mmCIF file of C-alpha atoms and ligand atoms in Angstrom:
data_model
loop_
_atom_site.group_PDB
_atom_site.id
_atom_site.type_symbol
_atom_site.label_atom_id
_atom_site.label_comp_id
_atom_site.label_asym_id
_atom_site.label_seq_id
_atom_site.Cartn_x
_atom_site.Cartn_y
_atom_site.Cartn_z
ATOM 1 C CA UNK A 1 9.985 -28.251 -0.427
ATOM 2 C CA UNK A 2 9.062 -26.345 2.714
ATOM 3 C CA UNK A 3 5.423 -26.068 3.695
ATOM 4 C CA UNK A 4 4.124 -21.979 2.721
ATOM 5 C CA UNK A 5 1.746 -21.687 6.049
ATOM 6 C CA UNK A 6 2.561 -19.927 9.251
ATOM 7 C CA UNK A 7 4.536 -16.648 10.141
ATOM 8 C CA UNK A 8 7.041 -14.996 8.002
ATOM 9 C CA UNK A 9 9.378 -12.125 9.029
ATOM 10 C CA UNK A 10 9.882 -9.535 6.525
ATOM 11 C CA UNK A 11 13.233 -9.218 6.388
ATOM 12 C CA UNK A 12 15.491 -5.872 6.491
ATOM 13 C CA UNK A 13 18.548 -5.445 4.970
ATOM 14 C CA UNK A 14 21.546 -4.704 7.174
ATOM 15 C CA UNK A 15 24.612 -2.706 5.361
ATOM 16 C CA UNK A 16 27.816 -1.363 7.151
ATOM 17 C CA UNK A 17 27.120 2.222 6.680
ATOM 18 C CA UNK A 18 24.570 4.419 4.907
ATOM 19 C CA UNK A 19 26.065 4.030 1.504
ATOM 20 C CA UNK A 20 27.664 0.897 2.424
ATOM 21 C CA UNK A 21 27.563 -2.727 0.926
ATOM 22 C CA UNK A 22 25.085 -5.301 2.717
ATOM 23 C CA UNK A 23 26.576 -6.261 5.966
ATOM 24 C CA UNK A 24 27.052 -10.179 5.468
ATOM 25 C CA UNK A 25 27.851 -11.121 8.918
ATOM 26 C CA UNK A 26 25.013 -9.430 10.464
ATOM 27 C CA UNK A 27 22.874 -10.889 7.697
ATOM 28 C CA UNK A 28 23.728 -14.346 8.646
ATOM 29 C CA UNK A 29 23.272 -13.562 12.316
ATOM 30 C CA UNK A 30 19.852 -12.644 11.620
ATOM 31 C CA UNK A 31 19.188 -15.014 9.291
ATOM 32 C CA UNK A 32 20.292 -17.718 12.063
ATOM 33 C CA UNK A 33 18.529 -16.136 14.975
ATOM 34 C CA UNK A 34 15.638 -15.952 12.856
ATOM 35 C CA UNK A 35 15.848 -19.933 11.308
ATOM 36 C CA UNK A 36 15.997 -21.017 15.050
ATOM 37 C CA UNK A 37 12.674 -19.117 16.137
ATOM 38 C CA UNK A 38 9.007 -20.592 15.859
ATOM 39 C CA UNK A 39 8.457 -18.492 12.557
ATOM 40 C CA UNK A 40 8.206 -20.315 9.551
ATOM 41 C CA UNK A 41 10.419 -18.333 7.396
ATOM 42 C CA UNK A 42 11.402 -15.469 5.882
ATOM 43 C CA UNK A 43 10.296 -12.938 3.345
ATOM 44 C CA UNK A 44 13.380 -11.615 1.452
ATOM 45 C CA UNK A 45 13.884 -8.744 -0.222
ATOM 46 C CA UNK A 46 10.384 -7.078 0.470
ATOM 47 C CA UNK A 47 9.716 -3.446 1.252
ATOM 48 C CA UNK A 48 11.351 -4.139 4.795
ATOM 49 C CA UNK A 49 14.546 -5.342 3.013
ATOM 50 C CA UNK A 50 14.510 -2.010 1.136
ATOM 51 C CA UNK A 51 14.564 -3.554 -1.975
ATOM 52 C CA UNK A 52 13.776 -0.299 -4.254
ATOM 53 C CA UNK A 53 17.408 0.863 -2.582
ATOM 54 C CA UNK A 54 19.015 -1.896 -3.688
ATOM 55 C CA UNK A 55 20.855 -2.503 -6.793
ATOM 56 C CA UNK A 56 19.658 -5.666 -8.536
ATOM 57 C CA UNK A 57 23.326 -6.843 -8.102
ATOM 58 C CA UNK A 58 22.705 -6.581 -4.761
ATOM 59 C CA UNK A 59 19.377 -7.876 -4.400
ATOM 60 C CA UNK A 60 20.673 -10.959 -6.174
ATOM 61 C CA UNK A 61 23.266 -11.697 -3.703
ATOM 62 C CA UNK A 62 20.954 -10.604 -0.926
ATOM 63 C CA UNK A 63 18.442 -13.823 -2.308
ATOM 64 C CA UNK A 64 21.682 -15.963 -2.667
ATOM 65 C CA UNK A 65 23.041 -15.540 0.653
ATOM 66 C CA UNK A 66 20.012 -15.793 2.607
ATOM 67 C CA UNK A 67 19.056 -19.270 1.169
ATOM 68 C CA UNK A 68 22.709 -20.465 1.516
ATOM 69 C CA UNK A 69 22.797 -19.427 5.457
ATOM 70 C CA UNK A 70 19.157 -20.765 5.586
ATOM 71 C CA UNK A 71 20.244 -23.932 4.028
ATOM 72 C CA UNK A 72 16.808 -25.630 4.239
ATOM 73 C CA UNK A 73 15.721 -25.271 7.450
ATOM 74 C CA UNK A 74 12.978 -22.178 6.948
ATOM 75 C CA UNK A 75 10.670 -21.454 4.046
ATOM 76 C CA UNK A 76 11.645 -18.776 2.276
ATOM 77 C CA UNK A 77 9.591 -16.466 0.301
ATOM 78 C CA UNK A 78 11.701 -14.477 -2.170
ATOM 79 C CA UNK A 79 10.304 -10.896 -3.187
ATOM 80 C CA UNK A 80 11.261 -9.807 -6.951
ATOM 81 C CA UNK A 81 8.901 -7.086 -7.592
ATOM 82 C CA UNK A 82 9.933 -3.847 -9.842
ATOM 83 C CA UNK A 83 8.850 -1.680 -12.214
ATOM 84 C CA UNK A 84 11.006 -3.515 -14.593
ATOM 85 C CA UNK A 85 9.321 -6.757 -15.381
ATOM 86 C CA UNK A 86 12.454 -8.186 -17.330
ATOM 87 C CA UNK A 87 14.452 -7.357 -13.582
ATOM 88 C CA UNK A 88 11.842 -9.539 -11.748
ATOM 89 C CA UNK A 89 11.767 -12.005 -13.985
ATOM 90 C CA UNK A 90 15.762 -12.487 -13.588
ATOM 91 C CA UNK A 91 15.578 -12.606 -10.040
ATOM 92 C CA UNK A 92 12.497 -15.279 -9.955
ATOM 93 C CA UNK A 93 14.263 -17.416 -11.741
ATOM 94 C CA UNK A 94 17.307 -16.791 -9.471
ATOM 95 C CA UNK A 95 15.105 -17.458 -6.578
ATOM 96 C CA UNK A 96 14.036 -20.643 -8.114
ATOM 97 C CA UNK A 97 18.137 -21.985 -8.798
ATOM 98 C CA UNK A 98 18.530 -20.620 -5.138
ATOM 99 C CA UNK A 99 16.535 -22.904 -3.647
ATOM 100 C CA UNK A 100 13.655 -20.705 -2.319
ATOM 101 C CA UNK A 101 9.853 -21.978 -1.637
ATOM 102 C CA UNK A 102 7.962 -19.617 -3.363
ATOM 103 C CA UNK A 103 7.733 -16.100 -4.882
ATOM 104 C CA UNK A 104 6.066 -13.446 -4.204
ATOM 105 C CA UNK A 105 5.893 -10.097 -5.963
ATOM 106 C CA UNK A 106 4.211 -6.204 -5.750
ATOM 107 C CA UNK A 107 2.425 -5.035 -9.315
ATOM 108 C CA UNK A 108 4.518 -3.013 -11.602
ATOM 109 C CA UNK A 109 4.533 0.910 -9.983
ATOM 110 C CA UNK A 110 4.612 3.802 -10.995
ATOM 111 C CA UNK A 111 2.846 4.138 -14.612
ATOM 112 C CA UNK A 112 -0.975 3.220 -14.270
ATOM 113 C CA UNK A 113 -1.402 0.014 -15.949
ATOM 114 C CA UNK A 114 -5.232 -0.932 -16.387
ATOM 115 C CA UNK A 115 -5.883 -4.106 -14.552
ATOM 116 C CA UNK A 116 -5.624 -6.018 -17.841
ATOM 117 C CA UNK A 117 -2.160 -5.137 -18.030
ATOM 118 C CA UNK A 118 -1.203 -6.279 -14.641
ATOM 119 C CA UNK A 119 -3.371 -9.446 -15.028
ATOM 120 C CA UNK A 120 -0.900 -10.058 -17.962
ATOM 121 C CA UNK A 121 2.067 -9.158 -16.113
ATOM 122 C CA UNK A 122 1.447 -11.686 -13.121
ATOM 123 C CA UNK A 123 0.814 -14.464 -15.643
ATOM 124 C CA UNK A 124 3.918 -14.106 -17.152
ATOM 125 C CA UNK A 125 6.106 -13.288 -13.755
ATOM 126 C CA UNK A 126 4.415 -16.537 -12.277
ATOM 127 C CA UNK A 127 5.402 -18.612 -14.921
ATOM 128 C CA UNK A 128 8.622 -17.898 -14.921
ATOM 129 C CA UNK A 129 9.267 -20.584 -12.401
ATOM 130 C CA UNK A 130 7.295 -23.841 -10.853
ATOM 131 C CA UNK A 131 7.391 -22.207 -7.649
ATOM 132 C CA UNK A 132 3.953 -21.347 -5.286
ATOM 133 C CA UNK A 133 3.533 -17.558 -5.967
ATOM 134 C CA UNK A 134 2.087 -14.528 -3.536
ATOM 135 C CA UNK A 135 0.476 -11.459 -5.167
ATOM 136 C CA UNK A 136 1.730 -8.563 -2.880
ATOM 137 C CA UNK A 137 -1.111 -6.423 -2.201
ATOM 138 C CA UNK A 138 0.222 -3.097 -0.633
ATOM 139 C CA UNK A 139 -1.869 -0.255 -2.520
ATOM 140 C CA UNK A 140 -0.480 1.949 0.089
ATOM 141 C CA UNK A 141 2.567 2.056 -1.112
ATOM 142 C CA UNK A 142 2.560 0.568 -4.682
ATOM 143 C CA UNK A 143 -0.381 3.181 -5.522
ATOM 144 C CA UNK A 144 -1.994 0.104 -7.218
ATOM 145 C CA UNK A 145 -5.704 -0.435 -5.961
ATOM 146 C CA UNK A 146 -7.317 -3.786 -6.497
ATOM 147 C CA UNK A 147 -10.875 -4.658 -5.525
ATOM 148 C CA UNK A 148 -11.989 -8.517 -3.806
ATOM 149 C CA UNK A 149 -13.341 -9.510 -7.158
ATOM 150 C CA UNK A 150 -9.944 -8.522 -9.268
ATOM 151 C CA UNK A 151 -7.872 -10.494 -6.295
ATOM 152 C CA UNK A 152 -9.875 -13.086 -6.778
ATOM 153 C CA UNK A 153 -8.567 -13.118 -10.402
ATOM 154 C CA UNK A 154 -5.323 -12.748 -9.387
ATOM 155 C CA UNK A 155 -5.402 -15.645 -7.611
ATOM 156 C CA UNK A 156 -7.074 -18.046 -10.535
ATOM 157 C CA UNK A 157 -3.568 -17.734 -12.353
ATOM 158 C CA UNK A 158 -1.475 -20.721 -13.235
ATOM 159 C CA UNK A 159 0.612 -21.119 -9.828
ATOM 160 C CA UNK A 160 -0.693 -18.446 -8.124
ATOM 161 C CA UNK A 161 -1.219 -19.803 -4.471
ATOM 162 C CA UNK A 162 -2.433 -16.602 -2.483
ATOM 163 C CA UNK A 163 -1.777 -13.439 -1.428
ATOM 164 C CA UNK A 164 0.391 -11.647 0.924
ATOM 165 C CA UNK A 165 -2.034 -8.771 2.280
ATOM 166 C CA UNK A 166 -0.807 -5.306 3.594
ATOM 167 C CA UNK A 167 -4.211 -3.566 2.918
ATOM 168 C CA UNK A 168 -6.090 -1.870 5.690
ATOM 169 C CA UNK A 169 -9.668 -2.610 4.263
ATOM 170 C CA UNK A 170 -10.775 -5.836 6.276
ATOM 171 C CA UNK A 171 -13.936 -6.058 4.941
ATOM 172 C CA UNK A 172 -12.585 -6.467 1.133
ATOM 173 C CA UNK A 173 -9.953 -9.268 2.747
ATOM 174 C CA UNK A 174 -13.132 -10.967 4.129
ATOM 175 C CA UNK A 175 -14.909 -10.948 0.840
ATOM 176 C CA UNK A 176 -11.803 -12.048 -1.165
ATOM 177 C CA UNK A 177 -11.707 -15.045 1.618
ATOM 178 C CA UNK A 178 -15.152 -15.863 0.983
ATOM 179 C CA UNK A 179 -14.425 -15.730 -3.271
ATOM 180 C CA UNK A 180 -11.380 -17.837 -3.053
ATOM 181 C CA UNK A 181 -11.784 -20.139 0.169
ATOM 182 C CA UNK A 182 -8.595 -22.358 -0.390
ATOM 183 C CA UNK A 183 -6.067 -19.583 -1.586
ATOM 184 C CA UNK A 184 -2.650 -18.799 1.201
ATOM 185 C CA UNK A 185 -3.865 -15.754 2.574
ATOM 186 C CA UNK A 186 -1.199 -13.756 4.465
ATOM 187 C CA UNK A 187 -2.241 -10.795 6.636
ATOM 188 C CA UNK A 188 0.806 -7.856 6.420
ATOM 189 C CA UNK A 189 -0.210 -5.211 9.259
ATOM 190 C CA UNK A 190 1.132 -6.559 12.242
ATOM 191 C CA UNK A 191 -0.864 -4.203 14.333
ATOM 192 C CA UNK A 192 -4.319 -6.110 12.960
ATOM 193 C CA UNK A 193 -2.788 -9.402 12.682
ATOM 194 C CA UNK A 194 -5.710 -10.435 15.242
ATOM 195 C CA UNK A 195 -8.495 -8.668 13.142
ATOM 196 C CA UNK A 196 -7.148 -10.448 10.061
ATOM 197 C CA UNK A 197 -6.914 -13.891 11.623
ATOM 198 C CA UNK A 198 -11.088 -13.308 12.526
ATOM 199 C CA UNK A 199 -11.795 -12.457 8.808
ATOM 200 C CA UNK A 200 -10.317 -15.279 7.352
ATOM 201 C CA UNK A 201 -6.089 -14.830 7.447
ATOM 202 C CA UNK A 202 -3.996 -18.348 7.555
ATOM 203 C CA UNK A 203 -1.270 -16.415 8.492
ATOM 204 C CA UNK A 204 1.132 -13.093 8.382
ATOM 205 C CA UNK A 205 4.279 -11.787 6.688
ATOM 206 C CA UNK A 206 5.566 -8.689 8.729
ATOM 207 C CA UNK A 207 8.562 -6.105 9.548
ATOM 208 C CA UNK A 208 8.027 -6.196 13.546
ATOM 209 C CA UNK A 209 8.053 -10.465 13.855
ATOM 210 C CA UNK A 210 11.909 -9.787 13.323
ATOM 211 C CA UNK A 211 11.768 -8.718 16.776
ATOM 212 C CA UNK A 212 8.938 -10.183 18.698
ATOM 213 C CA UNK A 213 8.720 -13.371 17.130
ATOM 214 C CA UNK A 214 7.031 -15.477 20.244
ATOM 215 C CA UNK A 215 4.643 -12.903 20.632
ATOM 216 C CA UNK A 216 3.572 -13.054 17.116
ATOM 217 C CA UNK A 217 3.076 -17.056 17.293
ATOM 218 C CA UNK A 218 1.537 -16.548 20.362
ATOM 219 C CA UNK A 219 -1.372 -14.361 19.031
ATOM 220 C CA UNK A 220 -2.198 -16.864 16.864
ATOM 221 C CA UNK A 221 -1.949 -19.984 19.266
ATOM 222 C CA UNK A 222 -4.771 -17.757 21.073
ATOM 223 C CA UNK A 223 -6.268 -17.337 18.469
ATOM 224 C CA UNK A 224 -7.144 -21.032 17.420
ATOM 225 C CA UNK A 225 -7.281 -22.063 21.309
ATOM 226 C CA UNK A 226 -10.076 -19.413 21.099
ATOM 227 C CA UNK A 227 -8.629 -17.697 23.887
ATOM 228 C CA UNK A 228 -9.793 -14.319 22.894
ATOM 229 C CA UNK A 229 -8.716 -12.306 26.049
ATOM 230 C CA UNK A 230 -4.991 -13.793 26.143
ATOM 231 C CA UNK A 231 -4.606 -13.010 22.487
ATOM 232 C CA UNK A 232 -5.896 -9.409 22.465
ATOM 233 C CA UNK A 233 -3.665 -8.496 25.346
ATOM 234 C CA UNK A 234 -0.754 -9.952 23.114
ATOM 235 C CA UNK A 235 -1.755 -7.603 20.152
ATOM 236 C CA UNK A 236 -2.445 -4.537 22.653
ATOM 237 C CA UNK A 237 1.382 -5.373 23.989
ATOM 238 C CA UNK A 238 2.688 -6.017 20.293
ATOM 239 C CA UNK A 239 0.676 -2.443 19.441
ATOM 240 C CA UNK A 240 2.398 -0.781 22.144
ATOM 241 C CA UNK A 241 5.731 -1.301 20.295
ATOM 242 C CA UNK A 242 4.545 -1.249 16.873
ATOM 243 C CA UNK A 243 2.912 2.666 17.623
ATOM 244 C CA UNK A 244 6.606 3.581 18.947
ATOM 245 C CA UNK A 245 8.506 2.034 15.849
ATOM 246 C CA UNK A 246 5.569 3.756 13.753
ATOM 247 C CA UNK A 247 6.157 7.101 15.053
ATOM 248 C CA UNK A 248 9.802 6.832 14.474
ATOM 249 C CA UNK A 249 9.582 5.312 10.474
ATOM 250 C CA UNK A 250 9.029 1.414 11.043
ATOM 251 C CA UNK A 251 12.377 0.604 9.097
ATOM 252 C CA UNK A 252 15.193 2.871 10.894
ATOM 253 C CA UNK A 253 13.193 1.871 13.922
ATOM 254 C CA UNK A 254 13.527 -1.745 13.250
ATOM 255 C CA UNK A 255 16.968 -1.348 12.543
ATOM 256 C CA UNK A 256 17.705 0.294 15.538
ATOM 257 C CA UNK A 257 15.971 -2.085 17.637
ATOM 258 C CA UNK A 258 17.726 -5.408 15.992
ATOM 259 C CA UNK A 259 21.143 -3.170 16.373
ATOM 260 C CA UNK A 260 20.125 -2.662 20.329
ATOM 261 C CA UNK A 261 19.610 -6.220 20.324
ATOM 262 C CA UNK A 262 23.013 -7.258 19.596
ATOM 263 C CA UNK A 263 22.992 -7.490 15.490
ATOM 264 C CA UNK A 264 24.384 -4.188 13.928
ATOM 265 C CA UNK A 265 22.213 -3.231 10.927
ATOM 266 C CA UNK A 266 23.611 -0.263 9.672
ATOM 267 C CA UNK A 267 20.685 2.978 8.859
ATOM 268 C CA UNK A 268 18.484 2.488 6.179
ATOM 269 C CA UNK A 269 19.604 3.960 2.507
ATOM 270 C CA UNK A 270 18.840 7.678 1.612
ATOM 271 C CA UNK A 271 16.833 9.310 1.512
ATOM 272 C CA UNK A 272 15.631 7.745 4.752
ATOM 273 C CA UNK A 273 16.643 9.803 7.940
ATOM 274 C CA UNK A 274 18.303 8.985 10.842
ATOM 275 C CA UNK A 275 16.720 8.515 13.778
ATOM 276 C CA UNK A 276 17.415 11.460 16.349
ATOM 277 C CA UNK A 277 18.235 11.272 20.294
ATOM 278 C CA UNK A 278 14.365 11.970 21.032
ATOM 279 C CA UNK A 279 13.453 9.161 18.554
ATOM 280 C CA UNK A 280 16.094 6.422 19.761
ATOM 281 C CA UNK A 281 15.180 7.282 23.025
ATOM 282 C CA UNK A 282 11.533 6.745 22.752
ATOM 283 C CA UNK A 283 12.302 3.533 20.891
ATOM 284 C CA UNK A 284 14.595 2.197 24.612
ATOM 285 C CA UNK A 285 11.490 2.629 26.478
ATOM 286 C CA UNK A 286 9.102 0.924 24.330
ATOM 287 C CA UNK A 287 11.938 -1.509 24.264
ATOM 288 C CA UNK A 288 12.273 -2.269 27.729
ATOM 289 C CA UNK A 289 9.002 -2.599 28.484
ATOM 290 C CA UNK A 290 7.554 -4.692 25.397
ATOM 291 C CA UNK A 291 10.208 -6.704 23.962
ATOM 292 C CA UNK A 292 11.079 -9.903 26.104
ATOM 293 C CA UNK A 293 14.679 -10.324 27.319
HETATM 294 O O1 NGF B 301 7.247 -2.271 6.177
HETATM 295 C C1 NGF B 301 6.427 -1.826 6.098
HETATM 296 C C2 NGF B 301 5.412 -0.919 5.305
HETATM 297 N N1 NGF B 301 5.167 -2.758 6.375
HETATM 298 C C3 NGF B 301 5.366 -4.176 6.917
HETATM 299 C C4 NGF B 301 4.829 -5.606 5.927
HETATM 300 O O2 NGF B 301 3.442 -5.840 5.256
HETATM 301 C C5 NGF B 301 6.235 -5.277 4.857
HETATM 302 C C6 NGF B 301 4.279 -4.117 8.072
HETATM 303 O O3 NGF B 301 4.851 -5.549 8.564
HETATM 304 C C7 NGF B 301 6.582 -6.336 4.354
HETATM 305 O O4 NGF B 301 6.165 -7.602 4.889
HETATM 306 C C8 NGF B 301 7.768 -6.218 3.413
HETATM 307 O O5 NGF B 301 9.132 -6.238 4.026
HETATM 308 O O6 NGF B 301 7.312 -6.503 2.285
HETATM 309 C C9 NGF B 301 4.262 -3.203 9.102
HETATM 310 O O7 NGF B 301 5.807 -2.492 8.976
HETATM 311 C C10 NGF B 301 3.997 -3.144 10.128
HETATM 312 O O8 NGF B 301 2.969 -3.658 10.363
HETATM 313 C C11 NGF B 301 3.666 -1.625 10.868
HETATM 314 O O9 NGF B 301 3.069 -1.108 10.449
HETATM 315 O O10 NGF B 301 7.039 0.184 5.027
#
């Protein structure tokens, strides 16, 4: 089993066209590129992977194919969250069979479950395999908001080792760090990685790591060396790129930039829109300046 440490690219899912199938060749190429980068591994089938626009069969095929291509060379985290707990359970068990190193999930969303219901759900889901489990806290998209104390309670469940925290509330994040010093905490917003590290994050999981893996690892190295000027300057370059991506829509922008780098990703599935010429031109300009050749 690989270690659950460091930096993980939140993998996008390539499609042959907007309504088409998963583009397996591109998926293999992207996995190969990332596995041979300095990142620790991949976060597969999460928000960046358009998980909630895939069928169960596609989510299963994606998990299997990435594991096969990766072949134990990197650490793999399977995202299995869904409004349907039974589906999450099936994907978690499949991930364990396929050789994943960890499982993670957003809480079941849409119905506003009480915290006790969410706690029981995670207890059940984390118990579906023997793998380490990461709670996925992304309140802006899941609509599920927890206090630091509630996340700490989730961390105490059997098999739960930590949190993927895509949340701008760094006050709460630091409280969580003090409440659970031993938990693995992964920062989820790439544009505030340095702030997350200074508040106690162990590492990060992010979409833009796919196109700037070396810069992400360099931010970490500069931070740990106490070279804050370099860390700030690297974060500023990362953010100039992220700013252009956020303006265009992060996932469509990511696919465009990866396609531009030689791996055809197709478009996002509807209802995501397509990038217009102005958006593509802005991304080209940002990429020319901020993606190292
Ligand atoms: O892509 C999103 C939201 N968030 C990601 C990341 O936290 C999602 C973040 O990298 C993720 O890991 C997953 O696939 O589940 C942002 O894209 C980035 O910080 C720019 O805002 O759409």
